[in-house]
Short mmCIF file of C-alpha atoms and ligand atoms in Angstrom, two decimals:
data_model
loop_
_atom_site.label_atom_id
_atom_site.label_comp_id
_atom_site.label_asym_id
_atom_site.label_seq_id
_atom_site.Cartn_x
_atom_site.Cartn_y
_atom_site.Cartn_z
CA UNK A 428 37.03 -95.79 33.24
CA UNK A 429 40.92 -95.69 32.53
CA UNK A 430 42.18 -94.18 29.12
CA UNK A 431 46.19 -95.48 28.25
CA UNK A 432 47.95 -94.68 25.21
CA UNK A 433 51.05 -96.55 26.20
CA UNK A 434 51.07 -99.88 24.79
CA UNK A 435 52.57 -101.17 27.44
CA UNK A 436 50.46 -99.76 30.15
CA UNK A 437 47.90 -101.79 27.98
CA UNK A 438 49.58 -104.89 28.20
CA UNK A 439 49.36 -104.22 31.33
CA UNK A 440 46.04 -103.63 32.30
CA UNK A 441 45.23 -106.93 30.29
CA UNK A 442 47.69 -109.10 31.91
CA UNK A 443 46.14 -108.35 34.78
CA UNK A 444 42.14 -108.35 33.93
CA UNK A 445 42.72 -112.12 31.92
CA UNK A 446 44.91 -112.93 35.85
CA UNK A 447 40.86 -112.28 37.39
CA UNK A 448 40.58 -114.29 34.73
CA UNK A 449 38.16 -111.53 33.00
CA UNK A 450 36.15 -112.38 29.66
CA UNK A 451 38.35 -109.29 27.13
CA UNK A 452 35.77 -107.74 25.07
CA UNK A 453 36.78 -105.52 22.05
CA UNK A 454 36.14 -102.63 20.31
CA UNK A 455 37.66 -101.47 17.61
CA UNK A 456 36.59 -97.79 16.08
CA UNK A 457 38.55 -94.50 14.64
CA UNK A 458 36.45 -92.33 17.21
CA UNK A 459 33.79 -89.59 16.89
CA UNK A 460 31.16 -91.74 18.85
CA UNK A 461 27.67 -92.00 17.74
CA UNK A 462 25.03 -94.73 18.76
CA UNK A 463 26.04 -97.26 16.36
CA UNK A 464 29.36 -96.89 18.63
CA UNK A 465 27.67 -96.99 21.56
CA UNK A 466 25.84 -99.95 20.84
CA UNK A 467 29.33 -101.77 19.64
CA UNK A 468 30.71 -100.98 23.16
CA UNK A 469 26.72 -102.06 25.25
CA UNK A 470 26.72 -105.60 23.25
CA UNK A 471 30.50 -105.45 24.71
CA UNK A 472 29.10 -104.89 27.72
CA UNK A 473 26.96 -107.27 27.60
CA UNK A 474 29.15 -110.28 26.64
CA UNK A 475 32.21 -109.86 28.11
CA UNK A 476 33.76 -109.14 32.36
CA UNK A 477 36.11 -105.83 30.82
CA UNK A 478 35.40 -104.17 27.48
CA UNK A 479 38.53 -102.01 26.01
CA UNK A 480 37.62 -99.69 23.35
CA UNK A 481 39.83 -98.67 21.13
CA UNK A 482 40.91 -94.89 19.13
CA UNK A 483 42.58 -95.00 16.61
CA UNK A 484 42.01 -92.58 13.56
CA UNK A 485 44.13 -95.51 11.59
CA UNK A 486 46.37 -93.76 8.00
CA UNK A 487 46.86 -96.97 6.50
CA UNK A 488 43.16 -97.40 5.26
CA UNK A 489 42.92 -93.69 3.65
CA UNK A 490 44.13 -92.40 0.50
CA UNK A 491 45.81 -89.76 -1.25
CA UNK A 492 42.74 -87.39 -1.57
CA UNK A 493 40.88 -88.94 1.28
CA UNK A 494 40.00 -87.23 4.32
CA UNK A 495 41.93 -88.53 7.16
CA UNK A 496 43.43 -85.32 8.13
CA UNK A 497 39.13 -83.96 8.68
CA UNK A 498 38.14 -86.93 10.05
CA UNK A 499 35.87 -85.63 13.00
CA UNK A 500 37.53 -86.22 16.60
CA UNK A 501 36.09 -85.27 19.51
CA UNK A 502 38.39 -86.84 22.05
CA UNK A 503 36.27 -85.96 25.84
CA UNK A 504 32.71 -86.69 23.57
CA UNK A 505 34.60 -90.44 23.15
CA UNK A 506 35.42 -90.78 26.58
CA UNK A 507 31.81 -89.14 27.80
CA UNK A 508 30.11 -91.81 25.88
CA UNK A 509 32.39 -94.37 26.10
CA UNK A 510 32.19 -94.75 29.83
CA UNK A 511 28.22 -94.17 30.22
CA UNK A 512 27.85 -97.43 28.06
CA UNK A 513 30.30 -99.23 30.20
CA UNK A 514 33.66 -99.15 28.26
CA UNK A 515 36.29 -100.20 31.25
CA UNK A 516 39.29 -99.12 29.66
CA UNK A 517 39.93 -96.04 26.38
CA UNK A 518 42.81 -97.13 24.61
CA UNK A 519 43.91 -93.89 22.32
CA UNK A 520 47.17 -94.20 20.96
CA UNK A 521 48.78 -91.49 18.80
CA UNK A 522 50.44 -92.63 15.62
CA UNK A 523 54.02 -92.86 16.52
CA UNK A 524 52.68 -95.64 18.97
CA UNK A 525 50.62 -97.77 16.64
CA UNK A 526 53.36 -97.13 14.11
CA UNK A 527 56.79 -96.18 15.53
CA UNK A 528 58.68 -95.42 12.03
CA UNK A 529 55.78 -94.45 10.72
CA UNK A 530 52.47 -96.12 8.78
CA UNK A 531 54.48 -95.15 5.39
CA UNK A 532 57.49 -97.78 6.44
CA UNK A 533 54.62 -100.61 7.47
CA UNK A 534 56.00 -103.15 5.07
CA UNK A 535 54.02 -106.53 5.81
CA UNK A 536 50.07 -107.16 4.77
CA UNK A 537 47.91 -109.58 4.87
CA UNK A 538 46.65 -110.64 1.73
CA UNK A 539 43.05 -110.88 1.53
CA UNK A 540 41.66 -112.47 -1.40
CA UNK A 541 38.35 -111.91 -3.09
CA UNK A 542 36.03 -110.87 -0.06
CA UNK A 543 38.08 -107.01 -0.56
CA UNK A 544 38.31 -106.90 -4.26
CA UNK A 545 34.27 -105.89 -4.98
CA UNK A 546 32.81 -103.00 -4.04
CA UNK A 547 34.62 -101.10 -1.15
CA UNK A 548 37.77 -102.84 -2.22
CA UNK A 549 37.63 -100.89 -6.19
CA UNK A 550 36.19 -98.36 -5.26
CA UNK A 551 38.69 -97.73 -2.54
CA UNK A 552 42.28 -100.27 -3.92
CA UNK A 553 44.25 -99.85 -0.82
CA UNK A 554 41.28 -99.85 2.13
CA UNK A 555 40.87 -102.78 2.99
CA UNK A 556 45.00 -103.27 3.44
CA UNK A 557 44.88 -100.68 5.65
CA UNK A 558 42.06 -101.72 8.06
CA UNK A 559 43.71 -105.37 7.79
CA UNK A 560 46.60 -104.37 9.11
CA UNK A 561 45.38 -102.23 12.38
CA UNK A 562 43.20 -104.84 13.25
CA UNK A 563 46.09 -107.38 13.14
CA UNK A 564 47.60 -105.50 15.09
CA UNK A 565 44.64 -104.93 17.88
CA UNK A 566 44.37 -108.73 18.00
CA UNK A 567 47.68 -109.55 18.33
CA UNK A 568 48.00 -106.40 21.43
CA UNK A 569 44.34 -107.28 23.16
CA UNK A 570 45.59 -111.27 22.34
CA UNK A 571 41.98 -113.89 23.29
CA UNK A 572 38.74 -112.11 23.38
CA UNK A 573 35.74 -110.77 21.50
CA UNK A 574 35.48 -107.97 19.79
CA UNK A 575 33.18 -106.09 17.69
CA UNK A 576 32.45 -104.53 13.85
CA UNK A 577 28.98 -103.10 13.23
CA UNK A 578 26.90 -104.59 9.98
CA UNK A 579 27.17 -100.74 8.11
CA UNK A 580 30.37 -101.62 7.26
CA UNK A 581 29.62 -105.39 6.15
CA UNK A 582 32.06 -106.38 3.52
CA UNK A 583 34.94 -105.44 6.54
CA UNK A 584 33.24 -107.66 9.04
CA UNK A 585 33.50 -110.25 6.26
CA UNK A 586 37.05 -109.17 5.36
CA UNK A 587 37.53 -109.19 9.70
CA UNK A 588 35.92 -112.51 10.74
CA UNK A 589 37.87 -113.97 7.15
CA UNK A 590 41.09 -112.99 8.56
CA UNK A 591 40.58 -113.85 11.90
CA UNK A 592 39.63 -117.22 10.61
CA UNK A 593 42.45 -118.09 8.20
CA UNK A 594 44.96 -116.65 11.16
CA UNK A 595 43.50 -118.67 14.04
CA UNK A 596 43.69 -115.33 15.47
CA UNK A 597 41.91 -115.87 19.28
CA UNK A 598 39.26 -113.77 18.26
CA UNK A 599 35.29 -114.02 18.55
CA UNK A 600 34.58 -111.89 15.77
CA UNK A 601 30.65 -110.54 16.43
CA UNK A 602 28.66 -108.57 14.01
CA UNK A 603 26.19 -105.48 15.04
CA UNK A 604 23.21 -104.23 13.85
CA UNK A 605 23.58 -101.16 11.87
CA UNK A 606 21.54 -98.59 13.93
CA UNK A 607 19.36 -95.91 11.50
CA UNK A 608 18.32 -92.36 12.06
CA UNK A 609 14.60 -92.43 12.10
CA UNK A 610 14.28 -92.17 8.33
CA UNK A 611 16.14 -95.18 6.99
CA UNK A 612 20.51 -93.36 7.42
CA UNK A 613 22.42 -95.62 8.89
CA UNK A 614 24.25 -93.95 11.13
CA UNK A 615 28.20 -93.09 10.60
CA UNK A 616 30.64 -90.08 11.17
CA UNK A 617 30.67 -89.34 7.66
CA UNK A 618 26.81 -87.70 8.41
CA UNK A 619 28.94 -84.49 9.73
CA UNK A 620 30.39 -83.78 5.85
CA UNK A 621 26.57 -83.81 4.81
CA UNK A 622 24.59 -80.10 4.29
CA UNK A 623 21.24 -79.78 5.28
CA UNK A 624 20.22 -80.38 1.70
CA UNK A 625 22.03 -83.46 1.42
CA UNK A 626 20.86 -84.85 4.39
CA UNK A 627 17.71 -84.58 3.59
CA UNK A 628 18.17 -86.88 0.60
CA UNK A 629 20.79 -88.85 2.09
CA UNK A 630 17.79 -91.73 3.16
CA UNK A 631 17.90 -92.14 -0.81
CA UNK A 632 20.46 -94.35 -0.47
CA UNK A 633 18.75 -96.62 2.03
CA UNK A 634 15.70 -96.06 0.18
CA UNK A 635 16.94 -97.56 -2.89
CA UNK A 636 18.09 -100.73 -0.72
CA UNK A 637 14.37 -101.38 0.54
CA UNK A 638 12.85 -101.12 -2.64
CA UNK A 639 15.21 -103.95 -3.86
CA UNK A 640 14.65 -106.28 -1.12
CA UNK A 641 10.57 -105.33 -1.90
CA UNK A 642 11.09 -106.50 -4.98
CA UNK A 643 13.48 -109.80 -4.30
CA UNK A 644 10.12 -110.13 -1.53
CA UNK A 645 7.58 -109.61 -4.20
CA UNK A 646 9.62 -112.73 -6.26
CA UNK A 647 11.91 -111.06 -8.87
CA UNK A 648 15.13 -112.64 -9.37
CA UNK A 649 17.22 -110.57 -11.97
CA UNK A 650 19.55 -109.62 -9.89
CA UNK A 651 20.38 -106.78 -12.49
CA UNK A 652 16.78 -105.62 -12.88
CA UNK A 653 16.59 -104.72 -8.97
CA UNK A 654 20.25 -103.10 -9.74
CA UNK A 655 18.86 -101.04 -12.77
CA UNK A 656 15.87 -100.40 -10.33
CA UNK A 657 17.77 -99.66 -7.05
CA UNK A 658 20.17 -97.29 -8.89
CA UNK A 659 17.84 -95.21 -10.85
CA UNK A 660 16.18 -94.41 -7.42
CA UNK A 661 19.58 -92.55 -6.59
CA UNK A 662 20.03 -91.54 -10.40
CA UNK A 663 16.67 -89.57 -9.42
CA UNK A 664 18.00 -87.88 -6.46
CA UNK A 665 18.44 -84.23 -6.50
CA UNK A 666 22.09 -84.58 -4.58
CA UNK A 667 24.97 -87.61 -4.88
CA UNK A 668 26.30 -89.27 -7.28
CA UNK A 669 26.62 -92.53 -7.18
CA UNK A 670 29.57 -94.61 -7.17
CA UNK A 671 27.45 -98.52 -6.95
CA UNK A 672 24.90 -100.68 -5.86
CA UNK A 673 24.83 -104.10 -5.84
CA UNK A 674 23.37 -107.25 -5.47
CA UNK A 675 25.96 -110.07 -3.38
CA UNK A 676 26.28 -113.27 -1.86
CA UNK A 677 26.05 -112.37 2.20
CA UNK A 678 28.96 -114.78 1.93
CA UNK A 679 30.94 -114.39 -0.02
CA UNK A 680 29.86 -110.89 -1.53
CA UNK A 681 29.78 -112.11 -4.56
CA UNK A 682 28.17 -110.42 -7.68
CA UNK A 683 24.51 -112.08 -8.18
CA UNK A 684 22.48 -113.00 -10.97
CA UNK A 685 19.99 -114.28 -9.72
CA UNK A 686 19.20 -113.35 -6.17
CA UNK A 687 16.99 -114.58 -4.07
CA UNK A 688 15.51 -114.09 0.04
CA UNK A 689 19.15 -114.46 1.66
CA UNK A 690 21.25 -111.96 -0.70
CA UNK A 691 22.05 -108.69 0.59
CA UNK A 692 22.20 -105.22 -1.25
CA UNK A 693 24.35 -102.63 -0.53
CA UNK A 694 25.56 -99.11 -2.37
CA UNK A 695 27.83 -96.52 -2.06
CA UNK A 696 26.87 -92.72 -2.96
CA UNK A 697 29.08 -90.09 -2.66
CA UNK A 698 26.82 -86.89 -0.74
CA UNK A 699 29.22 -83.89 -1.32
CA UNK A 700 32.16 -84.06 0.91
CA UNK A 701 30.81 -87.43 2.63
CA UNK A 702 30.88 -90.49 0.78
CA UNK A 703 27.87 -93.13 2.55
CA UNK A 704 27.53 -96.76 2.61
CA UNK A 705 24.71 -98.80 3.60
CA UNK A 706 22.99 -102.73 3.15
CA UNK A 707 20.81 -104.13 3.45
CA UNK A 708 19.35 -108.00 3.48
CA UNK A 709 16.63 -108.57 1.08
CA UNK A 710 14.28 -110.04 3.71
CA UNK A 711 14.55 -107.45 5.83
CA UNK A 712 11.30 -105.79 4.51
CA UNK A 713 9.73 -105.72 7.56
CA UNK A 714 9.61 -102.51 10.11
CA UNK A 715 8.41 -99.69 6.97
CA UNK A 716 6.22 -101.97 4.80
CA UNK A 717 3.97 -99.42 3.60
CA UNK A 718 6.18 -97.20 3.74
CA UNK A 719 8.61 -98.53 1.48
CA UNK A 720 6.13 -100.46 -1.09
CA UNK A 721 4.60 -97.32 -1.50
CA UNK A 722 8.49 -95.89 -2.80
CA UNK A 723 8.62 -98.51 -4.74
CA UNK A 724 4.79 -98.24 -6.42
CA UNK A 725 6.02 -94.39 -6.70
CA UNK A 726 9.94 -95.25 -8.05
CA UNK A 727 7.22 -97.42 -10.89
CA UNK A 728 5.62 -95.06 -11.68
CA UNK A 729 7.93 -91.88 -12.92
O1 PAF B 962 35.31 -99.70 11.32
C1 PAF B 962 36.07 -98.69 11.57
O2 PAF B 962 35.74 -97.73 12.55
C2 PAF B 962 37.53 -98.95 11.00
O3 PAF B 962 37.45 -99.61 9.94
C3 PAF B 962 38.40 -99.54 12.05
C4 PAF B 962 37.70 -101.30 12.13
C5 PAF B 962 38.23 -99.19 13.82
C6 PAF B 962 39.16 -100.02 11.96
O4 PAF B 962 40.75 -99.59 11.83
#
């Protein structure tokens, strides 16, 4: 695996790969890899002939007071995991390479519409504009490719899919399943911020969403009742502050009044320094059914 930090070198290597007729895979990341990132690289390696993984902690998608400076980094560990997963080229530009006049001088943005205005868009109003700018840049830099994004950031995936379609980007956007710890916690770089107590409690987010999914599979159609039940479980946890729970259309992400097995359940909770998000499909009640149903019963008893 080669590691590059200059756009000109990246373009040169991509021209060579394309000249050889290789199919390009792109895995955009902000580094500090865990199994979720590795699964994206593996998916790209499975589908493509030449896989580029990018590591860039993009200042534009953090607002003032967020964790840009504290965002964890591990250049050596990331390189080892990327190489082990079969990545061909690791692109790790410095901020000055991506934003030569400084990120505050970037004046062009993509207008994203309603998909970016709910949930994360409401809680972090400038976030998706920053994501869209850097992903658009990466799409321009890499050119025709398949690009891999995790469903843990389901709204981000939806926004990027829409953007790629609307702008006719020569990019096949591929969503990959959430990778979880054995207790259901979605893997996330920000999990390292959790204290021991917060780490113990954090799976409540996934349990609350699973609780909602079981309610829907048991016939509940009133989305507000599902939201209230999920929020109540999170509110009962000894630590963590609920930001939102949502029951939404999986395509448009619109807030639903009436839900179905197609609905998608979303949540965001602040645990100390860690703001965690998660989502599941309402049809996702398999796997740990007994456990989930026991949780529902316990929830109803309280
Ligand atoms: O999901 C992420 O890690 C980031 O938002 C992305 C897509 C790499 C853009 O910076």
